[in-house]
Amino acid sequence: MFRDEPAFRHFAGWLLVLGLWLARPGEAMPTNVILFIGDGMGYNQVAAAGLYAHGASGTLSFEAFPNQAQVTTHSADSAITDSAASATAMATGRKANNGVISVAYPGDGHELPTVLEHAAAAGKATGLVTTTDISHATPAAFAAHKPSRYNSAGIVQDYLQQTRPNVLFGGSQYLSESQATAASYTVVKDAAQLKGLNTDSTTSVSGQFAAGNMTYEYDRTEATAEPHLSEMTAAALDILDNNPMGFFLMVEGGRIDRAAHSHDLTRMIHETIEFSRAVQTAMDWAASAGPSNTLILVTADHETGGLDVLAGMGAGQYPDVTWSTPGHTGANVPIYGWGSNSEWIAGVMDNTAIYSVMMATPRVVPASGALALASIGLIVVALLRSRRMI
């Protein structure tokens, strides 16, 4: 028997607060949800790119977002996640084993509904944009269901036959022009064709801009025919916003990760800066669209390389850095939120909670159970105040 136990008092108070918070009325999914994922983009990847682009006083576009938090990234079977498991967590709200694309492993392997599928079921338009191959694990987790991330042909079949996103932009090693055309997609092959696309009348577009991963920003020249990530984002928004019911769009800066695996600071920085431009493109779209129920989130699936920034050298100069691993790490990654429901971005969150923010379902227990928690908290607080403990 304890009397006025401080730890128990603290616990009772949290029961009360948690119960009252969880008992709030549910809110509707925002009309438009735009999720940016910088693959491998940890805090120091953001810092290094900001130092190069703007110097010590500058920041990237999304660093000005009003709501920010840390995200834990472990998968169901490892402290260090891969892109498949992390994207599955964000897309479905469920932990999965590394390598798994939105199916229940651990578990019976059933398909886990994704935020993209929920959006489509609600009549919204949907889209996936990446600088990697379109069948890469990150976009795949939002619109495919496979036990292995390496089943690229099967992932593409899920896109075309099951989930049918309105926009599929990226590399296309496993998605051919004939496949896309047979599935009633308009196909564009380069930046000029994308720019010339009539986005007012086109509803389903496959942008096949490379035979695999797209060209690093740093390696592009005047002759490079591929669109930039910011240009793909702008075109995707112009297509998707024709739907009066709204849309869901996932945009991946996929080559940040590959550069970090190689400890290629130069290419990693330029990929991150272009990723920031893509986010600014979405912000500009939101401003021009007028008042709307739009949520923009910017985060990462994991950190890559164990990057540490030692010192900035000024704008236009690469910072002094060290790397600790050629692989992923288990470090927390940032998340930045703007717009509808972004106030739920706070503190330290698990990556599964990102799904709940996008779906506007932050509750983890029914309202009746939440009220029961609050009631228990009130009772315990009252007992403590009377200095009796049963």
Coordinates of C-alpha atoms in Angstrom, one line a residue:
M1 CA 0.0 0.0 0.0
F2 CA 1.3 3.4 -1.0
R3 CA 0.3 6.9 0.2
D4 CA 0.5 9.9 -2.1
E5 CA 3.0 8.2 -4.4
P6 CA 4.5 10.9 -6.7
A7 CA 5.0 8.5 -9.6
F8 CA 1.4 7.2 -9.3
R9 CA 0.1 10.8 -9.2
H10 CA 1.9 11.5 -12.4
F11 CA 0.5 8.3 -14.0
A12 CA -3.0 9.2 -12.9
G13 CA -2.7 12.6 -14.4
W14 CA -1.6 11.2 -17.7
L15 CA -4.5 8.7 -17.7
L16 CA -6.9 11.7 -17.4
V17 CA -5.2 13.7 -20.1
L18 CA -4.8 10.7 -22.5
G19 CA -8.5 9.7 -22.0
L20 CA -9.8 13.2 -22.7
W21 CA -7.6 13.6 -25.8
L22 CA -8.5 10.2 -27.2
A23 CA -12.2 10.9 -26.6
R24 CA -12.2 13.9 -29.0
P25 CA -14.6 13.7 -31.9
G26 CA -13.0 12.2 -35.1
E27 CA -12.1 14.6 -37.8
A28 CA -12.3 14.2 -41.6
M29 CA -9.3 13.3 -43.7
P30 CA -8.0 16.6 -45.3
T31 CA -9.2 17.3 -48.8
N32 CA -5.7 17.2 -50.1
V33 CA -2.8 15.3 -48.6
I34 CA 0.8 15.8 -49.9
L35 CA 3.4 13.6 -48.3
F36 CA 7.1 14.2 -49.1
I37 CA 9.6 11.5 -48.2
G38 CA 13.3 12.2 -48.4
D39 CA 14.8 8.7 -48.6
G40 CA 17.7 8.6 -46.2
M41 CA 17.2 12.2 -45.2
G42 CA 18.1 12.6 -41.5
Y43 CA 18.6 15.8 -39.5
N44 CA 22.2 16.2 -40.7
Q45 CA 21.4 15.7 -44.4
V46 CA 19.0 18.6 -44.0
A47 CA 21.6 20.7 -42.1
A48 CA 24.3 20.0 -44.7
A49 CA 22.1 21.0 -47.6
G50 CA 21.0 24.1 -45.8
L51 CA 24.6 25.1 -45.1
Y52 CA 25.6 24.7 -48.7
A53 CA 22.5 26.5 -50.1
H54 CA 22.3 29.4 -47.7
G55 CA 25.1 29.4 -45.2
A56 CA 24.8 29.3 -41.5
S57 CA 21.7 31.5 -41.3
G58 CA 19.7 29.8 -44.1
T59 CA 17.2 27.0 -44.0
L60 CA 15.5 24.7 -46.5
S61 CA 11.9 25.5 -47.5
F62 CA 10.2 23.0 -45.1
E63 CA 12.3 24.0 -42.1
A64 CA 10.0 27.0 -41.7
F65 CA 6.9 24.7 -41.2
P66 CA 5.1 25.6 -38.0
N67 CA 4.9 22.0 -36.6
Q68 CA 7.9 19.7 -36.3
A69 CA 8.7 16.5 -34.5
Q70 CA 11.0 13.5 -34.3
V71 CA 10.1 10.2 -35.9
T72 CA 11.2 6.7 -34.7
T73 CA 11.7 4.3 -37.6
H74 CA 12.3 0.8 -36.4
S75 CA 10.6 -2.0 -38.3
A76 CA 8.8 -5.0 -36.9
D77 CA 11.9 -7.2 -37.0
S78 CA 14.9 -4.8 -36.8
A79 CA 16.0 -1.7 -34.9
I80 CA 17.2 -0.4 -38.3
T81 CA 14.5 -0.3 -40.9
D82 CA 14.6 -0.4 -44.7
S83 CA 12.6 1.7 -47.1
A84 CA 9.9 -1.0 -47.6
A85 CA 9.1 -1.4 -43.9
S86 CA 9.2 2.3 -43.1
A87 CA 7.0 3.2 -46.1
T88 CA 4.6 0.5 -45.1
A89 CA 4.4 1.9 -41.6
M90 CA 3.6 5.4 -43.0
A91 CA 1.2 4.1 -45.7
T92 CA -0.8 1.7 -43.5
G93 CA -0.2 2.5 -39.8
R94 CA 1.2 -1.0 -39.2
K95 CA 4.7 -2.2 -38.6
A96 CA 6.1 -4.7 -41.0
N97 CA 9.3 -6.7 -41.4
N98 CA 12.1 -5.3 -43.5
G99 CA 11.5 -6.0 -47.2
V100 CA 7.7 -6.2 -47.0
I101 CA 5.4 -4.1 -49.1
S102 CA 2.1 -3.4 -47.2
V103 CA 1.2 -6.9 -46.2
A104 CA 0.9 -8.3 -42.7
Y105 CA 4.3 -9.8 -42.0
P106 CA 4.6 -10.6 -39.1
G107 CA 1.1 -12.1 -39.3
D108 CA -0.9 -13.9 -41.9
G109 CA 0.2 -11.9 -44.9
H110 CA -3.1 -10.3 -45.7
E111 CA -3.1 -7.0 -47.6
L112 CA -2.9 -3.9 -45.5
P113 CA -5.1 -1.0 -46.8
T114 CA -3.0 2.1 -47.6
V115 CA -3.8 5.8 -47.2
L116 CA -3.7 6.0 -51.0
E117 CA -6.4 3.3 -51.3
H118 CA -8.5 5.0 -48.7
A119 CA -8.2 8.2 -50.6
A120 CA -9.2 6.6 -53.9
A121 CA -12.2 4.9 -52.1
A122 CA -13.3 8.3 -51.0
G123 CA -13.3 9.5 -54.6
K124 CA -10.0 11.4 -54.5
A125 CA -7.3 11.4 -57.1
T126 CA -4.0 9.8 -56.2
G127 CA -0.4 10.0 -57.4
L128 CA 3.1 8.8 -56.8
V129 CA 6.2 10.7 -57.8
T130 CA 9.9 9.6 -57.3
T131 CA 13.4 10.1 -58.6
T132 CA 14.0 6.4 -58.4
D133 CA 12.3 3.7 -60.4
I134 CA 8.5 3.9 -59.9
S135 CA 8.5 0.3 -58.5
H136 CA 10.9 1.3 -55.8
A137 CA 10.0 0.3 -52.2
T138 CA 8.8 3.7 -51.1
P139 CA 6.2 4.4 -53.7
A140 CA 5.3 0.7 -53.9
A141 CA 4.2 0.6 -50.2
F142 CA 1.4 3.1 -51.0
A143 CA -0.1 1.3 -54.0
A144 CA 1.0 -2.3 -54.0
H145 CA 0.9 -5.4 -51.7
K146 CA 3.8 -7.8 -52.0
P147 CA 5.8 -10.0 -49.5
S148 CA 9.0 -8.9 -51.2
R149 CA 10.1 -5.4 -52.3
Y150 CA 12.1 -7.0 -55.1
N151 CA 9.0 -8.3 -56.9
S152 CA 9.1 -5.2 -59.2
A153 CA 7.0 -6.8 -62.0
G154 CA 4.3 -7.7 -59.5
I155 CA 4.4 -4.2 -57.9
V156 CA 3.7 -2.7 -61.4
Q157 CA 0.9 -5.1 -61.9
D158 CA -0.7 -3.9 -58.7
Y159 CA -0.4 -0.3 -59.9
L160 CA -2.1 -1.0 -63.2
Q161 CA -4.7 -3.6 -62.2
Q162 CA -5.5 -2.9 -58.6
T163 CA -4.8 0.6 -57.2
R164 CA -4.5 2.6 -60.4
P165 CA -2.9 5.9 -59.2
N166 CA -3.7 8.7 -61.5
V167 CA -0.1 9.9 -61.6
L168 CA 2.9 7.5 -61.8
F169 CA 6.1 9.6 -62.4
G170 CA 9.7 8.3 -62.1
G171 CA 12.0 5.8 -63.7
S172 CA 10.4 2.9 -65.6
Q173 CA 12.6 -0.1 -65.8
Y174 CA 9.7 -2.4 -65.0
L175 CA 6.8 -0.4 -66.4
S176 CA 6.8 -0.3 -70.2
E177 CA 5.0 2.2 -72.4
S178 CA 2.9 -0.6 -73.9
Q179 CA 1.8 -1.7 -70.4
A180 CA 0.8 1.8 -69.4
T181 CA -1.0 2.5 -72.7
A182 CA -2.9 -0.8 -72.4
A183 CA -4.0 0.3 -69.0
S184 CA -5.4 3.6 -70.4
Y185 CA -2.5 5.8 -69.2
T186 CA -1.2 8.7 -71.2
V187 CA 2.6 8.2 -71.4
V188 CA 5.1 11.1 -71.4
K189 CA 8.8 10.4 -71.8
D190 CA 10.7 13.6 -71.1
A191 CA 10.5 17.1 -69.6
A192 CA 9.3 18.6 -72.9
Q193 CA 6.4 16.2 -73.2
L194 CA 5.5 16.7 -69.5
K195 CA 5.5 20.5 -70.0
G196 CA 3.3 20.1 -73.1
L197 CA 0.8 17.9 -71.4
N198 CA -2.8 19.2 -71.2
T199 CA -3.2 18.7 -67.4
D200 CA -6.7 20.1 -67.5
S201 CA -8.1 17.1 -69.5
T202 CA -5.6 14.3 -68.6
T203 CA -6.7 12.0 -65.7
S204 CA -4.1 9.2 -65.8
V205 CA -0.5 9.8 -66.7
S206 CA 2.6 7.6 -66.6
G207 CA 5.8 9.6 -66.7
Q208 CA 8.6 7.3 -67.8
F209 CA 11.6 9.5 -67.6
A210 CA 14.5 7.0 -67.2
A211 CA 15.3 3.3 -67.6
G212 CA 15.6 2.9 -63.8
N213 CA 16.7 5.6 -61.4
M214 CA 16.7 9.2 -62.7
T215 CA 19.9 11.2 -63.1
Y216 CA 21.4 12.9 -60.1
E217 CA 20.8 16.7 -60.0
Y218 CA 24.6 17.3 -59.9
D219 CA 25.2 15.3 -63.1
R220 CA 22.5 17.0 -65.2
T221 CA 23.4 19.2 -68.2
E222 CA 21.5 21.3 -70.6
A223 CA 21.0 18.2 -72.7
T224 CA 19.4 16.2 -69.9
A225 CA 15.8 15.5 -71.0
E226 CA 14.5 14.4 -67.6
P227 CA 12.3 16.7 -65.6
H228 CA 13.4 17.8 -62.1
L229 CA 11.5 16.6 -59.1
S230 CA 10.0 20.1 -58.6
E231 CA 8.7 20.0 -62.2
M232 CA 7.2 16.5 -61.7
T233 CA 5.6 17.7 -58.5
A234 CA 4.1 20.8 -60.3
A235 CA 2.6 18.6 -63.1
A236 CA 1.3 16.1 -60.6
L237 CA -0.5 18.8 -58.7
D238 CA -2.0 20.3 -61.9
I239 CA -3.4 16.9 -62.8
L240 CA -4.7 15.8 -59.4
D241 CA -6.3 19.1 -58.4
N242 CA -8.9 18.7 -61.2
N243 CA -10.7 16.3 -58.9
P244 CA -13.2 18.3 -56.7
M245 CA -13.0 15.6 -54.0
G246 CA -9.3 16.3 -53.5
F247 CA -6.3 14.1 -53.8
F248 CA -3.4 12.2 -52.1
L249 CA 0.1 12.6 -53.5
M250 CA 3.3 11.0 -52.3
V251 CA 6.6 12.6 -53.6
E252 CA 9.9 10.9 -52.9
G253 CA 13.4 12.4 -53.1
G254 CA 14.7 8.9 -53.7
R255 CA 18.3 9.5 -54.6
I256 CA 19.3 11.3 -51.4
D257 CA 19.6 7.8 -50.0
R258 CA 21.7 6.3 -52.7
A259 CA 24.2 9.2 -52.5
A260 CA 24.4 8.8 -48.8
H261 CA 25.1 5.1 -49.1
S262 CA 28.1 6.1 -51.2
H263 CA 29.1 8.9 -48.8
D264 CA 28.8 11.2 -51.8
L265 CA 28.2 14.5 -50.0
T266 CA 28.1 16.5 -53.2
R267 CA 25.3 14.6 -54.9
M268 CA 23.4 14.1 -51.6
I269 CA 23.3 17.8 -51.0
H270 CA 22.1 18.7 -54.5
E271 CA 19.4 16.0 -54.3
T272 CA 18.2 17.4 -51.0
I273 CA 18.1 21.0 -52.3
E274 CA 16.0 19.9 -55.3
F275 CA 13.7 18.0 -52.8
S276 CA 13.3 21.3 -51.0
R277 CA 12.4 23.0 -54.2
A278 CA 9.7 20.4 -54.8
V279 CA 8.3 21.2 -51.3
Q280 CA 8.3 24.9 -52.2
T281 CA 6.4 24.0 -55.4
A282 CA 3.7 22.4 -53.3
M283 CA 3.6 25.4 -51.0
D284 CA 3.2 27.8 -53.9
W285 CA 0.4 25.6 -55.3
A286 CA -1.4 25.7 -52.0
A287 CA -1.1 29.5 -51.9
S288 CA -2.4 29.9 -55.5
A289 CA -5.2 27.4 -54.9
G290 CA -6.7 29.7 -52.2
P291 CA -8.2 28.6 -48.9
S292 CA -8.3 24.8 -48.9
N293 CA -8.2 21.9 -46.5
T294 CA -4.6 20.8 -47.4
L295 CA -2.0 18.9 -45.3
I296 CA 1.6 18.9 -46.3
L297 CA 4.0 16.6 -44.5
V298 CA 7.8 16.3 -45.1
T299 CA 9.7 13.5 -43.5
A300 CA 12.2 10.6 -44.2
D301 CA 11.9 6.8 -44.1
H302 CA 15.3 6.5 -42.2
E303 CA 18.7 8.1 -42.0
T304 CA 21.5 6.8 -44.2
G305 CA 25.2 7.0 -43.7
G306 CA 25.5 8.1 -40.1
L307 CA 26.2 11.6 -41.3
D308 CA 27.7 14.2 -38.8
V309 CA 28.2 17.8 -39.8
L310 CA 31.3 19.2 -38.2
A311 CA 31.3 22.8 -39.6
G312 CA 29.8 24.9 -42.3
M313 CA 32.1 26.6 -44.8
G314 CA 29.7 29.2 -46.1
A315 CA 27.1 29.3 -48.8
G316 CA 28.2 27.5 -51.9
Q317 CA 30.9 25.6 -50.1
Y318 CA 30.5 22.0 -49.0
P319 CA 30.5 21.6 -45.2
D320 CA 33.0 19.5 -43.2
V321 CA 31.4 16.2 -42.4
T322 CA 32.0 12.6 -41.3
W323 CA 30.2 9.4 -42.0
S324 CA 29.9 6.4 -39.8
T325 CA 28.4 3.6 -41.9
P326 CA 27.6 2.8 -45.6
G327 CA 24.2 1.6 -44.5
H328 CA 21.1 2.9 -42.7
T329 CA 21.0 3.9 -39.1
G330 CA 18.3 3.7 -36.4
A331 CA 18.4 7.4 -35.7
N332 CA 15.2 9.4 -35.4
V333 CA 14.4 11.5 -38.4
P334 CA 12.6 14.8 -38.7
I335 CA 9.0 15.5 -39.7
Y336 CA 7.6 18.9 -40.7
G337 CA 3.9 19.7 -40.9
W338 CA 1.9 22.5 -42.5
G339 CA -1.8 22.9 -42.9
S340 CA -4.8 20.9 -41.9
N341 CA -4.2 18.6 -38.8
S342 CA -0.5 19.5 -38.8
E343 CA -0.8 20.5 -35.1
W344 CA -0.7 16.7 -34.4
I345 CA 2.9 16.8 -35.4
A346 CA 4.6 17.2 -32.1
G347 CA 7.2 15.6 -29.7
V348 CA 8.5 12.2 -30.6
M349 CA 6.2 10.1 -32.9
D350 CA 6.5 6.6 -34.3
N351 CA 6.3 6.4 -38.1
T352 CA 3.0 4.6 -37.9
A353 CA 1.5 7.7 -36.5
I354 CA 2.0 9.5 -39.8
Y355 CA -0.7 7.4 -41.3
S356 CA -3.1 8.5 -38.5
V357 CA -2.3 12.2 -39.1
M358 CA -3.0 11.8 -42.8
M359 CA -6.2 9.9 -42.1
A360 CA -7.3 12.2 -39.3
T361 CA -7.6 9.3 -37.0
P362 CA -5.3 10.0 -34.1
R363 CA -7.3 7.9 -31.7
V364 CA -5.8 4.5 -30.8
V365 CA -8.8 3.3 -28.7
P366 CA -12.6 3.7 -29.1
A367 CA -14.1 6.8 -27.6
S368 CA -15.8 4.7 -24.9
G369 CA -12.5 3.3 -23.8
A370 CA -10.9 6.7 -23.9
L371 CA -13.6 8.1 -21.5
A372 CA -13.0 5.1 -19.3
L373 CA -9.4 6.0 -19.1
A374 CA -10.3 9.6 -18.2
S375 CA -12.7 8.4 -15.5
I376 CA -10.1 6.1 -14.0
G377 CA -7.7 9.1 -13.9
L378 CA -10.2 11.3 -12.2
I379 CA -10.9 8.6 -9.6
V380 CA -7.2 8.1 -8.8
V381 CA -6.6 11.8 -8.6
A382 CA -9.5 12.2 -6.1
L383 CA -8.1 9.3 -4.0
L384 CA -4.7 10.9 -3.9
R385 CA -6.1 14.2 -2.9
S386 CA -7.9 12.6 0.0
R387 CA -4.5 10.9 0.9
R388 CA -6.1 7.4 0.6
M389 CA -4.9 4.6 -1.6
I390 CA -6.9 1.4 -2.0

